[in-house]
Every structure is written in structure tokens, then in C-alpha cells.
Short mmCIF file of C-alpha atoms in Angstrom, two decimals:
data_model
loop_
_atom_site.label_atom_id
_atom_site.label_comp_id
_atom_site.label_asym_id
_atom_site.label_seq_id
_atom_site.Cartn_x
_atom_site.Cartn_y
_atom_site.Cartn_z
CA MET H 1 20.02 -7.77 5.02
CA GLU H 2 18.22 -4.73 3.61
CA ILE H 3 18.32 -1.14 4.89
CA TYR H 4 14.54 -1.14 5.47
CA GLN H 5 14.93 -4.15 7.83
CA ILE H 6 17.60 -2.32 9.84
CA LYS H 7 15.34 0.76 9.98
CA THR H 8 12.54 -1.41 11.34
CA PHE H 9 14.81 -2.99 13.96
CA VAL H 10 15.95 0.42 15.21
CA ALA H 11 12.40 1.83 15.21
CA VAL H 12 11.02 -1.07 17.27
CA ALA H 13 13.97 -0.82 19.66
CA ARG H 14 13.40 2.92 20.15
CA GLU H 15 9.61 2.77 20.43
CA GLY H 16 9.37 -0.51 22.36
CA SER H 17 6.23 -1.31 20.43
CA ILE H 18 5.28 -2.83 17.07
CA THR H 19 2.28 -0.48 16.86
CA ARG H 20 4.24 2.74 17.46
CA ALA H 21 7.09 1.63 15.19
CA ALA H 22 4.57 0.92 12.40
CA GLU H 23 3.18 4.44 12.76
CA CYS H 24 6.66 5.98 12.60
CA LEU H 25 7.62 3.95 9.53
CA TYR H 26 4.25 4.31 7.71
CA LEU H 27 4.00 0.51 7.59
CA SER H 28 1.35 -1.97 8.66
CA GLN H 29 1.91 -3.85 11.92
CA PRO H 30 2.14 -7.23 10.11
CA ALA H 31 4.86 -5.77 7.86
CA VAL H 32 6.91 -4.61 10.87
CA SER H 33 6.51 -8.00 12.56
CA ALA H 34 7.60 -9.72 9.33
CA HIS H 35 10.72 -7.54 9.12
CA ILE H 36 11.75 -8.42 12.68
CA LYS H 37 11.09 -12.11 12.10
CA ALA H 38 13.19 -12.06 8.91
CA ILE H 39 16.10 -10.35 10.69
CA GLU H 40 16.04 -12.81 13.59
CA GLU H 41 15.88 -15.78 11.23
CA GLN H 42 18.74 -14.48 9.11
CA LEU H 43 20.95 -13.73 12.11
CA GLY H 44 19.90 -16.77 14.09
CA LEU H 45 19.37 -14.55 17.13
CA VAL H 46 16.44 -13.46 19.29
CA LEU H 47 16.56 -9.66 19.32
CA PHE H 48 13.40 -8.88 21.29
CA GLU H 49 11.47 -10.25 24.23
CA ARG H 50 7.73 -10.02 23.62
CA ASN H 51 5.54 -9.24 26.61
CA THR H 52 2.26 -7.53 27.46
CA LYS H 53 3.99 -4.13 27.61
CA GLY H 54 5.52 -4.42 24.15
CA MET H 55 8.95 -5.27 22.79
CA ARG H 56 12.13 -5.21 24.88
CA LEU H 57 15.63 -5.74 23.51
CA THR H 58 17.46 -8.88 24.53
CA ASP H 59 21.15 -8.66 25.41
CA ASP H 60 21.99 -9.68 21.83
CA GLY H 61 19.63 -7.01 20.53
CA LYS H 62 21.26 -4.35 22.71
CA ARG H 63 24.71 -5.26 21.35
CA LEU H 64 23.50 -4.91 17.77
CA LEU H 65 21.45 -1.71 18.21
CA ASN H 66 24.49 0.59 18.26
CA LYS H 67 25.85 -1.02 15.09
CA ALA H 68 22.48 -0.68 13.39
CA GLU H 69 22.26 3.02 14.27
CA LYS H 70 25.74 3.60 12.82
CA ILE H 71 24.72 1.84 9.58
CA LEU H 72 21.67 4.10 9.25
CA ALA H 73 23.76 7.19 9.97
CA THR H 74 26.22 6.17 7.24
CA HIS H 75 23.32 5.55 4.86
CA ARG H 76 21.90 9.02 5.55
CA ASP H 77 25.33 10.59 5.00
CA PHE H 78 25.59 8.75 1.68
CA ILE H 79 22.21 10.08 0.54
CA ASP H 80 22.96 13.60 1.78
CA GLU H 81 26.32 13.68 -0.01
CA SER H 82 24.70 12.56 -3.26
CA SER H 83 22.18 15.40 -2.87
CA ARG H 84 25.00 17.90 -2.33
CA ILE H 85 26.79 16.62 -5.44
CA LYS H 86 23.66 17.18 -7.51
CA GLY H 87 23.09 20.56 -5.91
CA ALA H 88 20.24 21.79 -3.75
CA LEU H 89 16.90 20.90 -5.31
CA THR H 90 14.06 23.42 -5.45
CA GLY H 91 10.71 23.69 -7.19
CA LYS H 92 7.41 21.84 -7.01
CA PHE H 93 6.77 18.09 -7.01
CA VAL H 94 3.14 17.01 -7.46
CA VAL H 95 2.15 13.41 -6.69
CA GLY H 96 -1.25 11.94 -7.52
CA ALA H 97 -3.11 9.28 -5.54
CA GLY H 98 -6.53 7.67 -5.56
CA SER H 99 -9.08 9.12 -3.16
CA GLU H 100 -9.12 5.82 -1.23
CA SER H 101 -5.36 5.18 -1.35
CA SER H 102 -4.02 3.95 1.98
CA THR H 103 -0.67 2.43 1.05
CA PRO H 104 1.99 3.35 3.64
CA ALA H 105 4.35 4.11 0.74
CA ILE H 106 2.63 7.47 0.17
CA GLY H 107 3.32 8.74 3.67
CA HIS H 108 6.83 7.27 3.59
CA LEU H 109 7.63 9.08 0.34
CA LEU H 110 6.19 12.45 1.36
CA SER H 111 7.89 12.52 4.76
CA SER H 112 11.24 11.37 3.33
CA LEU H 113 11.14 13.92 0.50
CA SER H 114 10.32 16.68 2.96
CA GLU H 115 13.34 15.70 5.06
CA ARG H 116 15.81 15.25 2.20
CA CYS H 117 14.66 18.07 -0.08
CA PRO H 118 13.44 20.91 2.16
CA GLY H 119 13.59 23.36 -0.74
CA VAL H 120 11.02 21.41 -2.74
CA ASP H 121 7.29 22.11 -2.45
CA VAL H 122 5.82 18.57 -2.30
CA ARG H 123 2.07 18.33 -2.97
CA LEU H 124 -0.35 15.39 -2.93
CA GLN H 125 -3.37 15.58 -5.27
CA TYR H 126 -6.26 13.10 -4.95
CA PHE H 127 -8.26 11.65 -7.85
CA GLU H 128 -11.51 9.71 -7.93
CA GLN H 129 -10.46 7.63 -10.95
CA SER H 130 -7.13 6.19 -12.08
CA ILE H 131 -7.96 7.03 -15.69
CA GLU H 132 -8.08 10.75 -14.91
CA MET H 133 -4.95 10.53 -12.79
CA LEU H 134 -2.94 8.80 -15.52
CA LYS H 135 -4.22 11.40 -18.01
CA SER H 136 -2.82 14.13 -15.74
CA LEU H 137 0.47 12.24 -15.51
CA ARG H 138 0.74 12.00 -19.29
CA ASN H 139 -0.07 15.68 -19.88
CA GLY H 140 2.48 16.82 -17.30
CA THR H 141 0.12 18.07 -14.61
CA LEU H 142 1.51 15.42 -12.27
CA ASP H 143 5.16 14.49 -11.77
CA ALA H 144 4.27 11.02 -10.50
CA CYS H 145 1.35 9.07 -9.06
CA PHE H 146 0.31 6.01 -7.09
CA TYR H 147 -2.37 3.82 -8.65
CA ASN H 148 -3.77 0.29 -8.46
CA GLU H 149 -3.24 -2.08 -11.39
CA PRO H 150 -4.64 -5.65 -11.53
CA ASN H 151 -3.10 -6.23 -14.97
CA ASP H 152 0.09 -5.23 -16.78
CA PRO H 153 0.77 -1.47 -16.66
CA ALA H 154 0.56 0.64 -19.81
CA PRO H 155 3.79 0.52 -21.86
CA ASP H 156 4.13 4.31 -22.05
CA ILE H 157 4.71 4.80 -18.30
CA HIS H 158 7.51 3.69 -16.02
CA THR H 159 6.33 1.92 -12.84
CA LEU H 160 7.71 0.71 -9.54
CA GLU H 161 5.68 -1.74 -7.45
CA VAL H 162 5.31 -0.60 -3.83
CA SER H 163 2.75 -3.08 -2.46
CA ARG H 164 -0.05 -5.51 -3.33
CA PHE H 165 -3.52 -6.34 -2.06
CA GLY H 166 -6.34 -8.75 -2.84
CA ILE H 167 -10.06 -8.17 -3.42
CA PHE H 168 -12.85 -10.19 -1.78
CA LEU H 169 -16.58 -10.42 -2.43
CA ALA H 170 -18.27 -9.86 0.93
CA ALA H 171 -21.83 -10.24 2.22
CA PRO H 172 -23.62 -9.31 5.47
CA ALA H 173 -22.97 -11.98 8.10
CA GLY H 174 -25.33 -14.93 7.69
CA LEU H 175 -27.04 -13.61 4.55
CA VAL H 176 -25.48 -15.88 1.91
CA VAL H 177 -25.19 -19.66 1.99
CA ASN H 178 -21.59 -20.24 0.92
CA SER H 179 -22.15 -23.13 -1.47
CA GLN H 180 -19.62 -24.60 -3.88
CA PRO H 181 -19.91 -23.85 -6.68
CA LEU H 182 -21.37 -20.45 -5.96
CA ASN H 183 -24.88 -19.73 -7.19
CA TRP H 184 -24.19 -16.56 -9.18
CA GLN H 185 -27.77 -16.21 -10.36
CA SER H 186 -28.89 -16.11 -6.74
CA LEU H 187 -26.20 -13.54 -5.97
CA SER H 188 -27.33 -11.45 -8.95
CA ALA H 189 -30.74 -11.03 -7.33
CA MET H 190 -29.17 -9.20 -4.38
CA PRO H 191 -28.24 -5.51 -4.35
CA TRP H 192 -24.57 -4.99 -5.27
CA ILE H 193 -22.66 -2.09 -3.74
CA SER H 194 -19.98 -1.17 -6.24
CA PRO H 195 -17.77 1.79 -7.12
CA ASN H 196 -17.53 3.36 -10.55
CA ALA H 197 -16.48 0.96 -13.31
CA ALA H 198 -13.38 3.10 -13.92
CA THR H 199 -12.00 2.22 -10.46
CA CYS H 200 -10.03 -0.89 -9.56
CA CYS H 201 -12.87 -2.60 -7.65
CA GLY H 202 -15.39 -1.35 -10.20
CA ARG H 203 -13.46 -3.09 -12.99
CA ALA H 204 -13.18 -6.24 -10.86
CA ALA H 205 -16.98 -6.25 -10.39
CA GLU H 206 -17.59 -5.78 -14.13
CA ASN H 207 -15.22 -8.67 -14.87
CA LEU H 208 -17.22 -10.85 -12.45
CA PHE H 209 -20.46 -10.01 -14.23
CA LYS H 210 -18.98 -10.90 -17.63
CA LEU H 211 -17.27 -14.07 -16.39
CA HIS H 212 -20.44 -15.50 -14.84
CA ASN H 213 -22.84 -14.05 -17.42
CA PHE H 214 -25.13 -12.01 -15.20
CA ARG H 215 -26.03 -8.46 -14.34
CA PRO H 216 -27.24 -7.56 -10.81
CA LYS H 217 -30.81 -6.39 -10.66
CA GLN H 218 -29.69 -3.46 -8.52
CA ILE H 219 -26.30 -1.75 -8.32
CA ILE H 220 -25.69 0.92 -5.70
CA ASN H 221 -22.75 3.06 -6.83
CA VAL H 222 -20.48 4.07 -3.94
CA ASP H 223 -16.87 5.18 -4.42
CA ARG H 224 -15.74 5.13 -0.78
CA GLU H 225 -14.60 1.77 0.62
CA ASN H 226 -15.45 2.75 4.20
CA VAL H 227 -19.03 3.48 3.08
CA ILE H 228 -19.19 0.19 1.13
CA ARG H 229 -18.03 -1.62 4.26
CA THR H 230 -20.70 0.08 6.38
CA LEU H 231 -23.46 -0.74 3.90
CA ILE H 232 -22.43 -4.40 3.62
CA SER H 233 -22.16 -4.73 7.41
CA GLY H 234 -25.57 -3.08 7.74
CA GLY H 235 -27.22 -5.69 5.52
CA VAL H 236 -27.87 -3.47 2.51
CA GLY H 237 -26.19 -5.75 -0.03
CA ILE H 238 -23.00 -7.45 -1.16
CA GLY H 239 -19.84 -5.86 -2.55
CA LEU H 240 -16.07 -5.90 -2.98
CA LEU H 241 -13.53 -5.03 -0.29
CA HIS H 242 -9.74 -4.86 -0.21
CA THR H 243 -7.97 -7.59 1.79
CA ASP H 244 -7.15 -5.56 4.92
CA THR H 245 -10.67 -4.13 5.20
CA ALA H 246 -12.26 -7.51 4.43
CA ARG H 247 -10.21 -9.36 7.05
CA GLU H 248 -10.79 -6.73 9.75
CA THR H 249 -14.54 -6.63 9.12
CA LEU H 250 -14.69 -10.44 9.04
CA ASN H 251 -12.84 -10.69 12.36
CA ASN H 252 -15.37 -8.26 13.85
CA GLY H 253 -18.16 -10.65 12.83
CA GLU H 254 -19.81 -8.05 10.59
CA ILE H 255 -19.53 -9.88 7.26
CA ASP H 256 -18.91 -13.20 5.54
CA LEU H 257 -16.41 -13.56 2.71
CA ILE H 258 -17.97 -15.25 -0.29
CA CYS H 259 -14.86 -15.64 -2.44
CA GLU H 260 -11.56 -14.08 -3.41
CA VAL H 261 -12.15 -12.10 -6.60
CA HIS H 262 -8.60 -10.95 -7.28
CA LYS H 263 -5.56 -12.39 -5.53
CA SER H 264 -2.98 -9.76 -6.34
CA VAL H 265 -3.60 -6.14 -7.33
CA LYS H 266 -0.37 -4.17 -7.65
CA VAL H 267 0.02 -0.69 -6.15
CA LEU H 268 2.38 1.13 -8.52
CA PHE H 269 4.38 4.34 -8.36
CA ALA H 270 4.34 5.70 -11.90
CA TYR H 271 6.05 8.42 -13.93
CA LEU H 272 6.89 9.06 -17.57
CA PRO H 273 10.01 7.38 -19.00
CA THR H 274 11.11 10.76 -20.35
CA ARG H 275 11.45 11.93 -16.72
CA GLU H 276 13.59 9.01 -15.61
CA GLN H 277 16.73 11.18 -15.20
CA ASP H 278 14.88 13.85 -13.20
CA PRO H 279 16.80 14.24 -9.89
CA LEU H 280 13.61 14.38 -7.79
CA LEU H 281 12.20 11.25 -9.40
CA GLU H 282 15.52 9.48 -8.89
CA ILE H 283 15.37 10.36 -5.18
CA ALA H 284 11.70 9.37 -4.95
CA SER H 285 12.38 6.01 -6.58
CA SER H 286 15.34 5.44 -4.26
CA ILE H 287 13.16 6.17 -1.22
CA LEU H 288 10.49 3.71 -2.33
CA ARG H 289 13.03 1.00 -3.18
CA SER H 290 14.56 1.33 0.29
CA LYS H 291 11.55 -0.27 1.95
CA ALA H 292 9.74 -3.55 1.48
CA PRO H 293 6.52 -3.62 -0.57
CA GLY H 294 3.40 -3.25 1.56
#
């Protein structure tokens, strides 16, 4: 059993709610539910009773809660002692992220660093394009960054995967006849709402155009996913959405999903290999490894 699973168990027990525990842990609700399910399956015990008011510990869960809290306390002492051995850390730690980044790992890292290294000035800097962010990483402006990568990462940076997501092509509800195979020439006649080609979804759109040998007659460039979602839902055109946004909008009846464009885009935490022994980066990597991807 992993430390992040024990943290999730304790958080749900304290909060009495999957939703509130997810907020405390900077995780999605499905991720928290998956952690609890995995623990119960591994132990062969039912730890919570689910009801309309939330989550309540069973008798078995109550017996294990105290043990779990002691494990977490010991884990914190271990981390604190390692920090004392290295000496108190001070200085500035600048982390880059895409302007649309929503991975819970960012919040988890920043809050944990603030708690463990109070003498360090931790800053988050947003970028419109991954290319510019990685350039800042390479020239030393950034200490580390989070970015999306559908392919293999560049060999000159060290990366740690923190989560994954898919990309779907979406259309206004009822607008497109979902035939198999898809009629790409018909789709090319519709307005496409797409971010800059230097972004993750922008590159995915360009790959679609090349793969199916077409170019949309009209491309509306929008770099904010929430705006793309609104425009698709409003009937303006078709475009690409990340899995969570696509599923939520689909469940609301606002859109139809035409196809899955990319099954697995990695969200990576990146830094230069020459900084691998940096104490702050060691702590940051340890924090991110202590929780499940996504």
C-alpha cells in the first residue's frame, strides 16, 4: 500500500466526503474514489459506509484510522528529519505551467513545498506555449515546469509523469452525423475552433489535418479551453477538448463526441538533468512521487 492511498483514506475519514477530501488533496473525485476502492480491495475490508450524507467509517475503518494517522505522522517526521540533515533551505523556486493547466499535481506541489520549506519563495509562472516555457527552463529562468507531451520528451530534460489525459474531437449536439468511417471532407467544411499550433491541442489538430489530407475552410484560433467549450456548445463550430471537459460537457447534453483524437497525453514535471542533485528539486520530485498520477 502506498503513502498517497493512506493519505486519501485519512482525508476521507476526516472530511466525511469524497468531494471535500478531493479538494484538500488537490485530486479529482474519481481519483479519490479509486484510491479508497484500491485500499478496500487490497485489505479485503469495507472501510466506509456510503450514504446520501457522504462517507462514514465502518467499525473496521475506525480501528484502522488511528494506525493510518500514526503512519502519516512517522512519514512526516522522516521527511522533516531529512530536511534538517540537509539544512534549512532558502531562496527562490520558480515553476512554470501552461495557462490552461489544471492538473492537481501543481496545487499539491506548491502547498507541500510551502509547508516543508517555509524559507523558500515558491512562485508559479504561466505560459501560453510549451515551447516558450521549455526555452525558459533551458536558459535557467525556470527551475522546473509542468507541460503536456503527447510524444516522447526531449532527451535534454529530465521528466516525471504526474498524470495523463485524452483529447476528443467535439461538435455541437446534433450537428454532425456520426458515421463510420468519418467523412473528413464534410468536417473540413465546418468552422474549426483550435488553439495555436504550438500548443498540445493545436498540434493534435494539425496532425489530424495532415493524417486525413484536408485543411478546414475556417479556423477560429482560441487558446482558452473554457472558451472553446463555450463556442462548441453554442454551435459555432467543432474543436478539440480534454477528456474531463469533453465528458462533463457531453453529460450536460451540450455536445457530441465525434472521435478520440489522442488517447494518452502525458502531463510531465520537467527540470534539467544538471539540476538533479538540487535539494529543492529532490524534495519536489519526492512530493510528486508520493501521490498517484492524475
